[in-house]
Amino acid sequence: MFFKKRRVAKVRYEFEARNEYLDNNDFIYRFREELNKFGEITELTINTDINEKLNNSFIIPLNGKIPAEYSQLYNQFLCLDEKSIWKIILCDDTMQCLNDTLKNEEKKTNHLVLYLINDCTSFGIKEECFGIEVRY
């Protein structure tokens, strides 16, 4: 008897995954302050070396799709909507979880690189979603 193998359907997302290096110094400064409220991380640097190879990432999903007029300018959208973005980031235990994750890495120095992204599929969101990827 012959059995046909079932094909595994690949999920295709109808958007092109993109990221943009976060270059807003005020946002980065506040991000560092909020992160350290849950316990200071020694020698923390954020977005100081874009070429650094970091193997892990932490996704922070934000508010849905990026409007079409900002689809190529994530940093500009961040500046326009920064107040509501901080509300989303601070409404739950996201920063505490990130702080705990970094402390569990047991490194003497902690280097982070922040990217603005439109792909939060690793967080379980199956459509285009604005977010921050924290690489560490």
C-alpha positions as a LaTeX table, in Angstrom:
\begin{tabular}{lrrr}
\hline
Residue & $x$ (\AA) & $y$ (\AA) & $z$ (\AA) \\
\hline
Met1 & 0.00 & 0.00 & 0.00 \\
Phe2 & 1.29 & 3.45 & $-0.88$ \\
Phe3 & 0.73 & 6.48 & 1.27 \\
Lys4 & 0.98 & 9.96 & $-0.10$ \\
Lys5 & 3.04 & 12.37 & 1.92 \\
Arg6 & 1.20 & 15.43 & 2.98 \\
Arg7 & 2.74 & 18.69 & 2.01 \\
Val8 & 3.46 & 21.01 & 4.84 \\
Ala9 & 1.89 & 24.32 & 4.01 \\
Lys10 & 4.27 & 27.18 & 4.45 \\
Val11 & 2.78 & 30.29 & 5.93 \\
Arg12 & 3.36 & 33.23 & 3.65 \\
Tyr13 & 3.15 & 36.67 & 5.04 \\
Glu14 & 1.99 & 39.34 & 2.66 \\
Phe15 & 4.55 & 41.93 & 3.63 \\
Glu16 & 8.25 & 42.43 & 3.20 \\
Ala17 & 10.08 & 42.22 & 6.51 \\
Arg18 & 12.14 & 45.35 & 7.10 \\
Asn19 & 14.12 & 46.92 & 9.91 \\
Glu20 & 15.64 & 50.33 & 10.50 \\
Tyr21 & 18.42 & 51.23 & 12.92 \\
Leu22 & 16.92 & 53.33 & 15.72 \\
Asp23 & 18.76 & 56.66 & 15.74 \\
Asn24 & 16.65 & 58.77 & 18.12 \\
Asn25 & 19.04 & 59.60 & 20.98 \\
Asp26 & 16.29 & 60.85 & 23.32 \\
Phe27 & 14.37 & 57.60 & 22.89 \\
Ile28 & 17.54 & 55.55 & 23.45 \\
Tyr29 & 18.35 & 57.52 & 26.63 \\
Arg30 & 14.85 & 56.96 & 28.02 \\
Phe31 & 14.97 & 53.29 & 27.01 \\
Arg32 & 18.15 & 52.91 & 29.09 \\
Glu33 & 16.54 & 54.70 & 32.06 \\
Glu34 & 13.38 & 52.56 & 31.93 \\
Leu35 & 15.41 & 49.37 & 31.62 \\
Asn36 & 17.57 & 50.24 & 34.62 \\
Lys37 & 14.54 & 50.87 & 36.85 \\
Phe38 & 14.39 & 47.10 & 37.34 \\
Gly39 & 18.00 & 46.77 & 38.36 \\
Glu40 & 21.03 & 48.44 & 36.90 \\
Ile41 & 22.78 & 46.60 & 34.12 \\
Thr42 & 26.51 & 47.22 & 34.36 \\
Glu43 & 28.28 & 48.87 & 31.45 \\
Leu44 & 25.11 & 49.04 & 29.36 \\
Thr45 & 25.56 & 50.47 & 25.87 \\
Ile46 & 22.76 & 50.96 & 23.38 \\
Asn47 & 23.29 & 51.53 & 19.66 \\
Thr48 & 26.97 & 52.34 & 19.95 \\
Asp49 & 28.23 & 49.84 & 17.38 \\
Ile50 & 25.95 & 49.01 & 14.45 \\
Asn51 & 28.44 & 46.44 & 13.12 \\
Glu52 & 28.50 & 44.36 & 16.29 \\
Lys53 & 27.31 & 40.79 & 15.74 \\
Leu54 & 24.67 & 39.91 & 18.31 \\
Asn55 & 23.03 & 36.49 & 18.34 \\
Asn56 & 19.87 & 37.00 & 20.42 \\
Ser57 & 16.90 & 39.29 & 20.12 \\
Phe58 & 13.90 & 40.41 & 22.14 \\
Ile59 & 10.82 & 41.70 & 20.25 \\
Ile60 & 8.60 & 44.46 & 21.61 \\
Pro61 & 5.44 & 44.68 & 19.47 \\
Leu62 & 3.95 & 48.17 & 19.25 \\
Asn63 & 0.78 & 49.55 & 17.73 \\
Gly64 & $-0.17$ & 47.69 & 14.58 \\
Lys65 & 0.74 & 48.64 & 11.05 \\
Ile66 & 2.91 & 51.58 & 10.12 \\
Pro67 & 0.91 & 54.09 & 8.05 \\
Ala68 & 1.86 & 53.97 & 4.37 \\
Glu69 & 3.36 & 57.46 & 4.42 \\
Tyr70 & 5.92 & 56.30 & 7.02 \\
Ser71 & 6.59 & 52.82 & 5.64 \\
Gln72 & 10.14 & 53.80 & 4.66 \\
Leu73 & 10.78 & 56.16 & 7.60 \\
Tyr74 & 10.31 & 54.25 & 10.84 \\
Asn75 & 12.34 & 56.74 & 12.91 \\
Gln76 & 10.11 & 59.57 & 11.74 \\
Phe77 & 7.00 & 57.63 & 12.72 \\
Leu78 & 8.54 & 56.91 & 16.12 \\
Cys79 & 9.08 & 60.64 & 16.71 \\
Leu80 & 5.49 & 61.50 & 15.76 \\
Asp81 & 3.94 & 58.77 & 17.89 \\
Glu82 & 6.48 & 58.54 & 20.71 \\
Lys83 & 4.06 & 59.30 & 23.55 \\
Ser84 & 1.68 & 56.48 & 22.66 \\
Ile85 & 4.58 & 54.13 & 21.94 \\
Trp86 & 5.92 & 54.64 & 25.47 \\
Lys87 & 2.43 & 53.94 & 26.85 \\
Ile88 & 2.46 & 50.58 & 25.06 \\
Ile89 & 5.99 & 49.71 & 26.19 \\
Leu90 & 5.30 & 50.61 & 29.83 \\
Cys91 & 1.77 & 49.17 & 30.14 \\
Asp92 & 3.01 & 45.71 & 31.09 \\
Asp93 & 6.17 & 43.96 & 32.31 \\
Thr94 & 8.07 & 44.20 & 29.00 \\
Met95 & 11.00 & 46.20 & 30.35 \\
Gln96 & 11.26 & 44.04 & 33.46 \\
Cys97 & 11.31 & 40.88 & 31.30 \\
Leu98 & 14.02 & 42.39 & 29.09 \\
Asn99 & 16.04 & 43.39 & 32.16 \\
Asp100 & 15.70 & 39.87 & 33.59 \\
Thr101 & 16.66 & 38.32 & 30.25 \\
Leu102 & 19.81 & 40.42 & 30.03 \\
Lys103 & 20.80 & 39.65 & 33.61 \\
Asn104 & 20.40 & 35.92 & 32.93 \\
Glu105 & 22.97 & 36.23 & 30.16 \\
Glu106 & 25.61 & 36.69 & 32.91 \\
Lys107 & 27.81 & 38.97 & 30.86 \\
Lys108 & 30.03 & 41.60 & 32.43 \\
Thr109 & 29.07 & 44.07 & 29.72 \\
Asn110 & 25.76 & 44.37 & 27.95 \\
His111 & 25.56 & 45.80 & 24.47 \\
Leu112 & 22.16 & 46.35 & 22.88 \\
Val113 & 21.24 & 47.40 & 19.37 \\
Leu114 & 17.70 & 48.65 & 18.80 \\
Tyr115 & 15.95 & 48.35 & 15.46 \\
Leu116 & 12.50 & 49.50 & 14.44 \\
Ile117 & 10.80 & 46.63 & 12.63 \\
Asn118 & 7.58 & 45.69 & 10.89 \\
Asp119 & 7.87 & 41.95 & 11.54 \\
Cys120 & 6.81 & 40.63 & 14.95 \\
Thr121 & 6.02 & 37.12 & 13.71 \\
Ser122 & 8.44 & 35.59 & 16.20 \\
Phe123 & 6.19 & 37.04 & 18.89 \\
Gly124 & 3.22 & 35.21 & 17.38 \\
Ile125 & 1.74 & 38.10 & 15.38 \\
Lys126 & 1.01 & 36.86 & 11.87 \\
Glu127 & 0.57 & 40.19 & 10.12 \\
Glu128 & 2.66 & 43.30 & 9.67 \\
Cys129 & 3.17 & 44.97 & 13.03 \\
Phe130 & 5.38 & 47.88 & 14.08 \\
Gly131 & 7.80 & 46.96 & 16.81 \\
Ile132 & 11.25 & 47.25 & 18.34 \\
Glu133 & 13.81 & 44.51 & 18.06 \\
Val134 & 16.38 & 44.56 & 20.83 \\
Arg135 & 19.46 & 42.61 & 19.78 \\
Tyr136 & 21.82 & 41.51 & 22.53 \\
\hline
\end{tabular}
